[in-house]
mmCIF file of N, CA, C and O in Angstrom:
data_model
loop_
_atom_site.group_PDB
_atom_site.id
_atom_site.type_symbol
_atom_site.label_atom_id
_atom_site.label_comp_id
_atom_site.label_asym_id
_atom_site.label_seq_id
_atom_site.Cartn_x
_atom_site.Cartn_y
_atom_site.Cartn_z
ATOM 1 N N UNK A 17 0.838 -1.188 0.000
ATOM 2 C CA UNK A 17 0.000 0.000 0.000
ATOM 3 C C UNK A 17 0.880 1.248 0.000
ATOM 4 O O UNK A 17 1.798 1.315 0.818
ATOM 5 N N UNK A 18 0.640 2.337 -0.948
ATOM 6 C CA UNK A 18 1.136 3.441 -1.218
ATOM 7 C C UNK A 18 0.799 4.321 -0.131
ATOM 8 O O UNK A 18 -0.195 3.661 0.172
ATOM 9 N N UNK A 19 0.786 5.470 0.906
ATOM 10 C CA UNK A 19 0.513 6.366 1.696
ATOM 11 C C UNK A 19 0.867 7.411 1.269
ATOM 12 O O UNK A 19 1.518 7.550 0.234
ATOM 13 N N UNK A 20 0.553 8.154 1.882
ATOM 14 C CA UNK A 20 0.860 9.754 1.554
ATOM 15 C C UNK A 20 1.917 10.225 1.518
ATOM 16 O O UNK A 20 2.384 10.409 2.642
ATOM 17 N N UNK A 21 2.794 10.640 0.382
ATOM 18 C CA UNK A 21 4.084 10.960 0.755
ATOM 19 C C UNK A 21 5.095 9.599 0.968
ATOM 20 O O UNK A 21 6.288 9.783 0.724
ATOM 21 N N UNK A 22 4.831 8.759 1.243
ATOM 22 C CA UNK A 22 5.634 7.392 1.122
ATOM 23 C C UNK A 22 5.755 7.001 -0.237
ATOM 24 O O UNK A 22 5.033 6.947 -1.233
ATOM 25 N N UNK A 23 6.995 6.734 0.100
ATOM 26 C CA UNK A 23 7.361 5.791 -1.255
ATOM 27 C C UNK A 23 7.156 4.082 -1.310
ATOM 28 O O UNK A 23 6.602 3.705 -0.277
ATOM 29 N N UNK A 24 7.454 2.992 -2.227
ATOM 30 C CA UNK A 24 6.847 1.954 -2.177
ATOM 31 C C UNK A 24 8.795 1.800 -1.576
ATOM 32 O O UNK A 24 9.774 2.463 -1.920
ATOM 33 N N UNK A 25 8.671 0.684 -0.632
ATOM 34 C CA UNK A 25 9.660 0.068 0.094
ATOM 35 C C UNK A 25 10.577 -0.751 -0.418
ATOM 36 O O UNK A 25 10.135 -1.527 -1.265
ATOM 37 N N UNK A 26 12.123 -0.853 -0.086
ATOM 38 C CA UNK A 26 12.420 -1.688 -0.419
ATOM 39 C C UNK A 26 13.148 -2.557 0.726
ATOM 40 O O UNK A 26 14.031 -2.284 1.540
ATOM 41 N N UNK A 27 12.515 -3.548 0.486
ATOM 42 C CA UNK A 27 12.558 -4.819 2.047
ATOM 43 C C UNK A 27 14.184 -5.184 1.821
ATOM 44 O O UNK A 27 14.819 -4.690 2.753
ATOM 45 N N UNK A 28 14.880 -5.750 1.067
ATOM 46 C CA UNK A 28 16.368 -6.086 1.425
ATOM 47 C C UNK A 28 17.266 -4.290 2.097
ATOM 48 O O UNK A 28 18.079 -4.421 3.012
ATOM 49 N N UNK A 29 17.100 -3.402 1.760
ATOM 50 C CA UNK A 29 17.445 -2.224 2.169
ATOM 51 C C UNK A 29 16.922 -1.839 3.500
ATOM 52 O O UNK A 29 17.629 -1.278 4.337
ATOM 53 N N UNK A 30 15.620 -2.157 3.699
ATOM 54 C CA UNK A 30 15.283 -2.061 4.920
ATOM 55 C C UNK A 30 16.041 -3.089 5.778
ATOM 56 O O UNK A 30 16.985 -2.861 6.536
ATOM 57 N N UNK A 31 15.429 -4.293 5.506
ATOM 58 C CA UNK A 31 16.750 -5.046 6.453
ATOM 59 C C UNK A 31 17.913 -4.368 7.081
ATOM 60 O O UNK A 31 18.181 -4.296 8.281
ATOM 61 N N UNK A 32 18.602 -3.850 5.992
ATOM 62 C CA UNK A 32 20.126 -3.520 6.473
ATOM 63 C C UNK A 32 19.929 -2.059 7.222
ATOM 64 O O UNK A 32 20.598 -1.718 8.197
ATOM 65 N N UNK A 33 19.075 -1.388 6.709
ATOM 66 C CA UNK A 33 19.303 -0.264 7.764
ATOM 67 C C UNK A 33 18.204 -0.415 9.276
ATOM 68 O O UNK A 33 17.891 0.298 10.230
ATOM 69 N N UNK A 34 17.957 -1.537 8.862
ATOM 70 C CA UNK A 34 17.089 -1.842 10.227
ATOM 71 C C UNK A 34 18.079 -2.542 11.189
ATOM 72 O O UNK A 34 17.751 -2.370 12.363
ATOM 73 N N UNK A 35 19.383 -3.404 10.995
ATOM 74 C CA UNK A 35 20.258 -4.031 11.381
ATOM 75 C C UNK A 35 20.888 -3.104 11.598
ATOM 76 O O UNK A 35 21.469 -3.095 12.684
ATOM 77 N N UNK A 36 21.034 -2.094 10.813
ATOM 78 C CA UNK A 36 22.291 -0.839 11.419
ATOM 79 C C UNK A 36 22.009 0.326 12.430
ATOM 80 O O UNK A 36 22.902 0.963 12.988
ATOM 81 N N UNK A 37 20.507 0.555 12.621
ATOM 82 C CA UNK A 37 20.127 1.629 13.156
ATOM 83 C C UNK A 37 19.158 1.107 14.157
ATOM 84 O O UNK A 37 18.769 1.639 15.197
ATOM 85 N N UNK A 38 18.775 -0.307 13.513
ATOM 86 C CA UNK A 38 17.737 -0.093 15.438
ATOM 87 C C UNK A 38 18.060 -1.055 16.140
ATOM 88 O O UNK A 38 18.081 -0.797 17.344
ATOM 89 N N UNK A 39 18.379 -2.291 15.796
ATOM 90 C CA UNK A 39 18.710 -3.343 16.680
ATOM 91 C C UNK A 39 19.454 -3.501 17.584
ATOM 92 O O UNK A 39 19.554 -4.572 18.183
ATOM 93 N N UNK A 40 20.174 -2.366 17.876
ATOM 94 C CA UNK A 40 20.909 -1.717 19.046
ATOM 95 C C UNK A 40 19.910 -1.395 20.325
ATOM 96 O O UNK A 40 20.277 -1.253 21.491
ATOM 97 N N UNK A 41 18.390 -1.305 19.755
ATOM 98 C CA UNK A 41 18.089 -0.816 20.649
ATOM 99 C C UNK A 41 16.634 -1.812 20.984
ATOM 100 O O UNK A 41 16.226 -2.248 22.061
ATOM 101 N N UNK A 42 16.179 -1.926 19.850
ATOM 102 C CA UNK A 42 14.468 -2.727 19.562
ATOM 103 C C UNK A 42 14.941 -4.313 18.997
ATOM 104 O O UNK A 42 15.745 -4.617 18.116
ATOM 105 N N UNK A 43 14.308 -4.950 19.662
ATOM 106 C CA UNK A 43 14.155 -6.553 19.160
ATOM 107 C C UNK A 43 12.627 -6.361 18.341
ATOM 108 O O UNK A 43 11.821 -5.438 18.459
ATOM 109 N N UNK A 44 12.551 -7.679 17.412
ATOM 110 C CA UNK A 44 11.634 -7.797 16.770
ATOM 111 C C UNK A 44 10.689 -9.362 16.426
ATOM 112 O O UNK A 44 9.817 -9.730 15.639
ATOM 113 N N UNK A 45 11.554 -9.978 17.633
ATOM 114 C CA UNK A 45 10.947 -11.344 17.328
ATOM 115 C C UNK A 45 9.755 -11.499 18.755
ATOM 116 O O UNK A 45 9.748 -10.745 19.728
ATOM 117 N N UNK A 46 9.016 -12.425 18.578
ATOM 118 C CA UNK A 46 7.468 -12.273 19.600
ATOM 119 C C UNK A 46 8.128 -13.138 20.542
ATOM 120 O O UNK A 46 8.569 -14.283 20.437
ATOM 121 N N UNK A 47 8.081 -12.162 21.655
ATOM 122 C CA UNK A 47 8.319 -12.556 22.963
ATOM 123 C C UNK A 47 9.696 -12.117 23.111
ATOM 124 O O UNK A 47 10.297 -12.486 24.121
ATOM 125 N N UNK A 48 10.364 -11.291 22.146
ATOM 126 C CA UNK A 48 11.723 -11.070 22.595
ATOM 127 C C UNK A 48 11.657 -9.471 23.693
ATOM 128 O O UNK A 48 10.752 -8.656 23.868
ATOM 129 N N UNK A 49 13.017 -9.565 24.228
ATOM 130 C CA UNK A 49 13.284 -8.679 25.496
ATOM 131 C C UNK A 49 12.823 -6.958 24.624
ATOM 132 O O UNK A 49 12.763 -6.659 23.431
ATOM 133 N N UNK A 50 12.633 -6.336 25.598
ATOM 134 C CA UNK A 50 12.603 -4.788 25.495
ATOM 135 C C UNK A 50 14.461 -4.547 26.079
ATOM 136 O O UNK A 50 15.084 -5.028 27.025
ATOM 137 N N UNK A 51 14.825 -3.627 25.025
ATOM 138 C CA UNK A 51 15.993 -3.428 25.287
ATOM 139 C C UNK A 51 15.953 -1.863 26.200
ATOM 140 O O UNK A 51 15.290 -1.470 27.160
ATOM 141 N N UNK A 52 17.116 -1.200 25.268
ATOM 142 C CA UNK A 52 17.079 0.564 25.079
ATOM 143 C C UNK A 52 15.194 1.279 24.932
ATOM 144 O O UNK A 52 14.591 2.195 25.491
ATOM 145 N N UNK A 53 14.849 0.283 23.908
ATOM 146 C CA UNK A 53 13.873 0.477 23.737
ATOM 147 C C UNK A 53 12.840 -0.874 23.037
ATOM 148 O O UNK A 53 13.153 -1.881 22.401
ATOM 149 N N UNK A 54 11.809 -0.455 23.396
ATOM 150 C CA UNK A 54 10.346 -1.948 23.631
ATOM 151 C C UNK A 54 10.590 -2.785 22.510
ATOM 152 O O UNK A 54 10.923 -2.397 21.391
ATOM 153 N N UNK A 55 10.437 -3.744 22.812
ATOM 154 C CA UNK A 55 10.102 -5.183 21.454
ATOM 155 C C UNK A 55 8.919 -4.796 20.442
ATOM 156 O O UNK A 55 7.715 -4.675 20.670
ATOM 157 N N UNK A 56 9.682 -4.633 19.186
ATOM 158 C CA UNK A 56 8.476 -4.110 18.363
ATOM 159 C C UNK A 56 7.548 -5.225 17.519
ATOM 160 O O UNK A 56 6.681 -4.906 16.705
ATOM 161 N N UNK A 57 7.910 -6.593 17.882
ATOM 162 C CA UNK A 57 7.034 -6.930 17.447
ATOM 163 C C UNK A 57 5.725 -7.263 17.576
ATOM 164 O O UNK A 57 5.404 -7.820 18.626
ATOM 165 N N UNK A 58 4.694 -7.002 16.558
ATOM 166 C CA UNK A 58 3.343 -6.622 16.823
ATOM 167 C C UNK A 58 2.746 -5.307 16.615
ATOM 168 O O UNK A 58 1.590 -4.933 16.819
ATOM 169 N N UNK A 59 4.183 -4.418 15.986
ATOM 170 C CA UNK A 59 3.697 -3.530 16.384
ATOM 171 C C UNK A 59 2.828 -2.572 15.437
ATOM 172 O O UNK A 59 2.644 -1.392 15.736
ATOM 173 N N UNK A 60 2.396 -3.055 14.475
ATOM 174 C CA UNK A 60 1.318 -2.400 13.822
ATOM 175 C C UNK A 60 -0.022 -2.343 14.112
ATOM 176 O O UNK A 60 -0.492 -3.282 14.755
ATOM 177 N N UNK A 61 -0.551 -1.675 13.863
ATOM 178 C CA UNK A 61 -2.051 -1.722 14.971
ATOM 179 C C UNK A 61 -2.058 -1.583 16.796
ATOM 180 O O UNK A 61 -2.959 -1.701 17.626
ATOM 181 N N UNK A 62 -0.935 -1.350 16.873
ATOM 182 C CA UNK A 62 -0.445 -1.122 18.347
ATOM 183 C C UNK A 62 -0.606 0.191 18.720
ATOM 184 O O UNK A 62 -0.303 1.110 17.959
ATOM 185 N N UNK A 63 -1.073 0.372 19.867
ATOM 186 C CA UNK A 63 -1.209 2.109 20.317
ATOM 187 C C UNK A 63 0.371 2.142 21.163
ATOM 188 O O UNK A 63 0.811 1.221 21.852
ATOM 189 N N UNK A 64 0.984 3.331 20.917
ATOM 190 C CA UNK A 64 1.908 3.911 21.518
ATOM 191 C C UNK A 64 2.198 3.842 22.640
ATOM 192 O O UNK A 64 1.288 4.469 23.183
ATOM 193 N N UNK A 65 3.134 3.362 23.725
ATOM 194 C CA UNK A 65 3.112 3.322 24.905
ATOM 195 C C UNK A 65 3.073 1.842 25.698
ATOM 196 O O UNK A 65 3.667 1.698 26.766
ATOM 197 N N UNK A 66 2.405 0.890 25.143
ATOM 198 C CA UNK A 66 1.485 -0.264 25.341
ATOM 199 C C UNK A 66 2.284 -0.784 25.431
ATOM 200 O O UNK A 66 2.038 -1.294 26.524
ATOM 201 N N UNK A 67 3.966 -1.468 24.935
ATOM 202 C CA UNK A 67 4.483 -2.250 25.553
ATOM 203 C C UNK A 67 4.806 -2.933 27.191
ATOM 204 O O UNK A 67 5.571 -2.380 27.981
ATOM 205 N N UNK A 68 3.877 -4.543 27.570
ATOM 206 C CA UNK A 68 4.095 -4.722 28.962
ATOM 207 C C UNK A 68 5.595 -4.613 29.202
ATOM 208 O O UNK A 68 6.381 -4.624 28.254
ATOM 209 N N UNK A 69 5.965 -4.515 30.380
ATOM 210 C CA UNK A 69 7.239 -3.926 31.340
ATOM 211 C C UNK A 69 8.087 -3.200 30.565
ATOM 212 O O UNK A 69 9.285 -3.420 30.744
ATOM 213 N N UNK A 70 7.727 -2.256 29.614
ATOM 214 C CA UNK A 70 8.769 -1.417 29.181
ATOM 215 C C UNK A 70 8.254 -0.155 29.681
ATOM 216 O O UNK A 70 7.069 0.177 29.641
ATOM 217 N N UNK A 71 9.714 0.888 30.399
ATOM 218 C CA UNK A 71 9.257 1.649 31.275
ATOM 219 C C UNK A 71 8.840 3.142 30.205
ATOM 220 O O UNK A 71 9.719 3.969 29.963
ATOM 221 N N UNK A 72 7.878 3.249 29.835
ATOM 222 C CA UNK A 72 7.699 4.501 28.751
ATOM 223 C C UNK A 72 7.465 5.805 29.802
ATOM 224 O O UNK A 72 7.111 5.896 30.978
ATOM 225 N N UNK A 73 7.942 6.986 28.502
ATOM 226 C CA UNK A 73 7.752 7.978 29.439
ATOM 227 C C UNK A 73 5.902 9.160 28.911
ATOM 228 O O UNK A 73 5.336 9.199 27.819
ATOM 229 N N UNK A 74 5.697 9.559 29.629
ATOM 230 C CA UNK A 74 4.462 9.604 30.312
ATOM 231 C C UNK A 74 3.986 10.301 28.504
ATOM 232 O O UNK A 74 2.915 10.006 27.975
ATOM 233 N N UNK A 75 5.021 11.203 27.845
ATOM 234 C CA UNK A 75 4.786 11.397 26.586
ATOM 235 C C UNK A 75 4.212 10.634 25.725
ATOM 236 O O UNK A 75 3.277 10.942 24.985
ATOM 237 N N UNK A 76 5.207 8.785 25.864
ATOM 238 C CA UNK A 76 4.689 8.399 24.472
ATOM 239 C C UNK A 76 3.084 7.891 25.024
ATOM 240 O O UNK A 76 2.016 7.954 24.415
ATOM 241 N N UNK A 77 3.362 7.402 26.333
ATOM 242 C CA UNK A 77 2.198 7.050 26.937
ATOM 243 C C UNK A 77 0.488 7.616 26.331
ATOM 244 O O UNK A 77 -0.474 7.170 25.706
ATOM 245 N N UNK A 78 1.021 9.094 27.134
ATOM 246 C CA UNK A 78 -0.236 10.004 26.357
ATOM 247 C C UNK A 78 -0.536 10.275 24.753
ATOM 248 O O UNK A 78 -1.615 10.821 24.520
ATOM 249 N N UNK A 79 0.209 9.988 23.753
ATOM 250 C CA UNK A 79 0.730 10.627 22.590
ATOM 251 C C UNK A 79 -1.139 10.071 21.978
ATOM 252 O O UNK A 79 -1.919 10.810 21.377
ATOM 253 N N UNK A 80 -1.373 8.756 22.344
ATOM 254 C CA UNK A 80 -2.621 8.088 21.177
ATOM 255 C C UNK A 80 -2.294 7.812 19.762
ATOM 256 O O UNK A 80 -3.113 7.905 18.848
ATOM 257 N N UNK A 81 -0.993 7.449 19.619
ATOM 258 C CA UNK A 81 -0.505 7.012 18.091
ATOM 259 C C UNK A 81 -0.835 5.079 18.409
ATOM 260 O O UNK A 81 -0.646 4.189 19.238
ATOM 261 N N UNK A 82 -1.472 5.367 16.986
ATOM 262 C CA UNK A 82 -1.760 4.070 16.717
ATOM 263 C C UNK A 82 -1.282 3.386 15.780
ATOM 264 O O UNK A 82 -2.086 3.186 14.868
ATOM 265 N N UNK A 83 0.259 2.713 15.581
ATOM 266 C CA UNK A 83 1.109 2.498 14.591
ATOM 267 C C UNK A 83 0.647 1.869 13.041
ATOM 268 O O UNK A 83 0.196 0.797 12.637
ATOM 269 N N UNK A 84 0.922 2.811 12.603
ATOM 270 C CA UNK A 84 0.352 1.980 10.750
ATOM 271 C C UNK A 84 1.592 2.534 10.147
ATOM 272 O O UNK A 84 2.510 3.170 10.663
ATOM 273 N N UNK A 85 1.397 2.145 8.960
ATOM 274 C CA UNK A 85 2.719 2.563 7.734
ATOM 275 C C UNK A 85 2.954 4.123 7.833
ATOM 276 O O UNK A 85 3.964 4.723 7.464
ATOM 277 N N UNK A 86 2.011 4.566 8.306
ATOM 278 C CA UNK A 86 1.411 6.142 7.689
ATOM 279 C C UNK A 86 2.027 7.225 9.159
ATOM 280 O O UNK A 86 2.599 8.315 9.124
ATOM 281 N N UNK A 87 1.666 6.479 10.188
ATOM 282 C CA UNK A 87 2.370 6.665 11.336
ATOM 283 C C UNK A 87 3.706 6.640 11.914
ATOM 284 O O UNK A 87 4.210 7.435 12.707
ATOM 285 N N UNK A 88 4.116 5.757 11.466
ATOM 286 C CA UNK A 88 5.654 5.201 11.620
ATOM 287 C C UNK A 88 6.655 6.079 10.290
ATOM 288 O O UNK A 88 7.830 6.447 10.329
ATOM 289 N N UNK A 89 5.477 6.216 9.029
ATOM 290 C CA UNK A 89 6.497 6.780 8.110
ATOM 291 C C UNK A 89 7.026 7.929 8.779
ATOM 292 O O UNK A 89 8.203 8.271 8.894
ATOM 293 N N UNK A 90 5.680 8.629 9.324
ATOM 294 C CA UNK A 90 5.778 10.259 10.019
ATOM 295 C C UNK A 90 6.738 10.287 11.286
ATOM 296 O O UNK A 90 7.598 11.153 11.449
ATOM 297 N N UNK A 91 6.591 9.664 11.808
ATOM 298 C CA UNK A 91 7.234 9.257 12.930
ATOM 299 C C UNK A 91 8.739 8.746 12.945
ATOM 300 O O UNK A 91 9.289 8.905 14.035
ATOM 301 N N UNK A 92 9.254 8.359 12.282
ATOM 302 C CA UNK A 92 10.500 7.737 11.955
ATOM 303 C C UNK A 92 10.919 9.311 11.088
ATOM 304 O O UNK A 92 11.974 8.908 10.598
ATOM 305 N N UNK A 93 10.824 10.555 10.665
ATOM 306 C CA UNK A 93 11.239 11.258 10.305
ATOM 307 C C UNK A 93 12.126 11.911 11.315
ATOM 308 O O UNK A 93 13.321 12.189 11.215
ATOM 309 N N UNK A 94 11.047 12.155 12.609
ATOM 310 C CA UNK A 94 12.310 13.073 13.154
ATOM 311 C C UNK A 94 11.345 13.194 14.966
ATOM 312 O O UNK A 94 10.740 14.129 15.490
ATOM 313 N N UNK A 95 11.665 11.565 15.493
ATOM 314 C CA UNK A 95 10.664 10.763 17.094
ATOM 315 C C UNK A 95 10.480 11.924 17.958
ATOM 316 O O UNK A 95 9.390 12.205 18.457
ATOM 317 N N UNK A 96 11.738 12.718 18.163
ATOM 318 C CA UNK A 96 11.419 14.053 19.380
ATOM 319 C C UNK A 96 10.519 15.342 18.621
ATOM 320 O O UNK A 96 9.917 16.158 19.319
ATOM 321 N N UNK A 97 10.511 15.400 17.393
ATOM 322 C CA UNK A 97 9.096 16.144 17.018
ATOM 323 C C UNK A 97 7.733 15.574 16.885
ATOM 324 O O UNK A 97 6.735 16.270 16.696
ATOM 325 N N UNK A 98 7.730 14.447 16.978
ATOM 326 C CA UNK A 98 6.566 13.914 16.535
ATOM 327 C C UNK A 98 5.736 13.693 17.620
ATOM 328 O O UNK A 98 4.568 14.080 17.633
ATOM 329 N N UNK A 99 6.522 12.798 18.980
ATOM 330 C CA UNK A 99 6.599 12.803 19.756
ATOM 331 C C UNK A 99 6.969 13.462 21.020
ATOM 332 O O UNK A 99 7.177 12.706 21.969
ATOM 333 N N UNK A 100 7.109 14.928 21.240
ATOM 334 C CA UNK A 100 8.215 15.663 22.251
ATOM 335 C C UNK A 100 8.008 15.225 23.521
ATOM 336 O O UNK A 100 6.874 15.286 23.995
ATOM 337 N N UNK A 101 8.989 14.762 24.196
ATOM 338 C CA UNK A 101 9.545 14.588 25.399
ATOM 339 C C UNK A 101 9.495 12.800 25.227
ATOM 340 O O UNK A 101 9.657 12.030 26.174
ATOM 341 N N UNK A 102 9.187 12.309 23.551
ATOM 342 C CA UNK A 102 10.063 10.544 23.882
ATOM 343 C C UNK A 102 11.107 10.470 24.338
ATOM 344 O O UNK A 102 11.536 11.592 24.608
ATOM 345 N N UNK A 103 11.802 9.655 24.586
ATOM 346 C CA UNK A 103 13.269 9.142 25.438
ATOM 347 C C UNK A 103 14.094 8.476 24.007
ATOM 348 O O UNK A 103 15.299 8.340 23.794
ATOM 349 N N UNK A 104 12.849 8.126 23.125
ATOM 350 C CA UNK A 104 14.115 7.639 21.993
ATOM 351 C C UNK A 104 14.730 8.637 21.416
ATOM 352 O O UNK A 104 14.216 9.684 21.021
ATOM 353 N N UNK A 105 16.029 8.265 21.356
ATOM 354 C CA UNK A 105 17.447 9.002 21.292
ATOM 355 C C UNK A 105 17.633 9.091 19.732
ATOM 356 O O UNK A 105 18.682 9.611 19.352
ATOM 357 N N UNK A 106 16.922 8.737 18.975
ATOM 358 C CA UNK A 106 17.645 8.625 17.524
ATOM 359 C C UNK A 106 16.872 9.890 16.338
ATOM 360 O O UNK A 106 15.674 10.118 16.170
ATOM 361 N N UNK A 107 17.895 10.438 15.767
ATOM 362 C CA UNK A 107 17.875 11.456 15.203
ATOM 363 C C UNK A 107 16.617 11.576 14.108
ATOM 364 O O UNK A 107 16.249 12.671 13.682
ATOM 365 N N UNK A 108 16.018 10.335 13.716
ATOM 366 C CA UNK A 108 15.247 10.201 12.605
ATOM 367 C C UNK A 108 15.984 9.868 11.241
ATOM 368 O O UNK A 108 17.019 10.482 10.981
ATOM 369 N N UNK A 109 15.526 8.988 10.426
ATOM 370 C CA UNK A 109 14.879 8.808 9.160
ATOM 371 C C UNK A 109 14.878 10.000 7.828
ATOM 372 O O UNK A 109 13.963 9.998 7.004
ATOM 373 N N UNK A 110 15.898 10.878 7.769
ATOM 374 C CA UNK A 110 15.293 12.171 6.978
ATOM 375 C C UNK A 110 14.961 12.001 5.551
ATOM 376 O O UNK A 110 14.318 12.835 4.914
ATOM 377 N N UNK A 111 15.656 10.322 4.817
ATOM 378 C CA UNK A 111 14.971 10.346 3.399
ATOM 379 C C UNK A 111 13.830 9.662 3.568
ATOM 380 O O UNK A 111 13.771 8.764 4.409
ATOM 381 N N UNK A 112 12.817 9.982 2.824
ATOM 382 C CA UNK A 112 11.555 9.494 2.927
ATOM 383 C C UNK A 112 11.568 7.972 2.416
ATOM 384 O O UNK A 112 10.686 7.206 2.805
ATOM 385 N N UNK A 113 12.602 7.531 1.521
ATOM 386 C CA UNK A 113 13.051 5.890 0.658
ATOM 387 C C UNK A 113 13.487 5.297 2.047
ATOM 388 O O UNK A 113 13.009 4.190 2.295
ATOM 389 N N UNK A 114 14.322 5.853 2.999
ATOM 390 C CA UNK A 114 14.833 5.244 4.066
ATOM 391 C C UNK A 114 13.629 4.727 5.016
ATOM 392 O O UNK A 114 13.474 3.697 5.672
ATOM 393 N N UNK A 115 12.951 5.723 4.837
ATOM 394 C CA UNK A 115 11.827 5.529 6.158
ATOM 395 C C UNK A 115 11.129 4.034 5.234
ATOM 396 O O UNK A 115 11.067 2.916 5.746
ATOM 397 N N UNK A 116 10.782 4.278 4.176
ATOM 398 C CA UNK A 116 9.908 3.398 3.548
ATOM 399 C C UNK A 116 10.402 2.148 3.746
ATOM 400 O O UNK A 116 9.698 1.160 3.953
ATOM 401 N N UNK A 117 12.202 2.163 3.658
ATOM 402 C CA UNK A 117 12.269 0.806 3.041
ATOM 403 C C UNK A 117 12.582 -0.024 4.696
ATOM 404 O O UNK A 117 12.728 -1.246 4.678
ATOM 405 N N UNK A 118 12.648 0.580 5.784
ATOM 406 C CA UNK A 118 12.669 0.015 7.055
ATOM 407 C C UNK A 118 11.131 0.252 7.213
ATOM 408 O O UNK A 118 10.852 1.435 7.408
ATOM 409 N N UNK A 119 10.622 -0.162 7.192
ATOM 410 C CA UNK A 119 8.691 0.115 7.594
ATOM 411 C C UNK A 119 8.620 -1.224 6.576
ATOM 412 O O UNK A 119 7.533 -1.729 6.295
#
């Protein structure tokens, strides 16, 4: 599915910048640990915050993002604007192909 402003993805590229930029911090397999930051898998259709025992801060908590392609594209641009006062540390996503092809 095409979104607004998204481009169509490319999954071997995502891989690698998903291996280079988040797995430092996010696991992605079901039932794996919350690191730096929560286990994302599942996480589409997921409201913001909702990971059990990951300690979120009261921001993403309140935020009401409900993760879709469309969300995450926006969101993966640039987390402390989208989000202000998240705890995730990472600068954002600024090509829109990048965001696509990790999503």
């Amino acid at each position: 599915t095409i979104m607004s402003g998204m481009p169509e993805g490319d999954v071997a590229n995502g891989a690698k910048l998903f291996k280079a930029r988040c797995t430092q911090c996010h696991t992605v397999n079901k039932g794996g640990a919350n690191k730096t930051g929560p286990n994302l898998y599942g996480v589409f259709g997921r409201q913001s915050g909702s990971v059990v025992g990951y300690s979120y801060t009261s921001a993403n908590k309140n935020a009401g993002v409900v993760w879709s392609e469309q969300t995450l594209f926006d969101y993966l641009e640039n987390p402390k604007k989208y989000i202000p006062k998240t705890k995730m540390n990472f600068a954002g996503f600024k090509k829109p192909q990048d965001r696509a092809d990790v999503i």
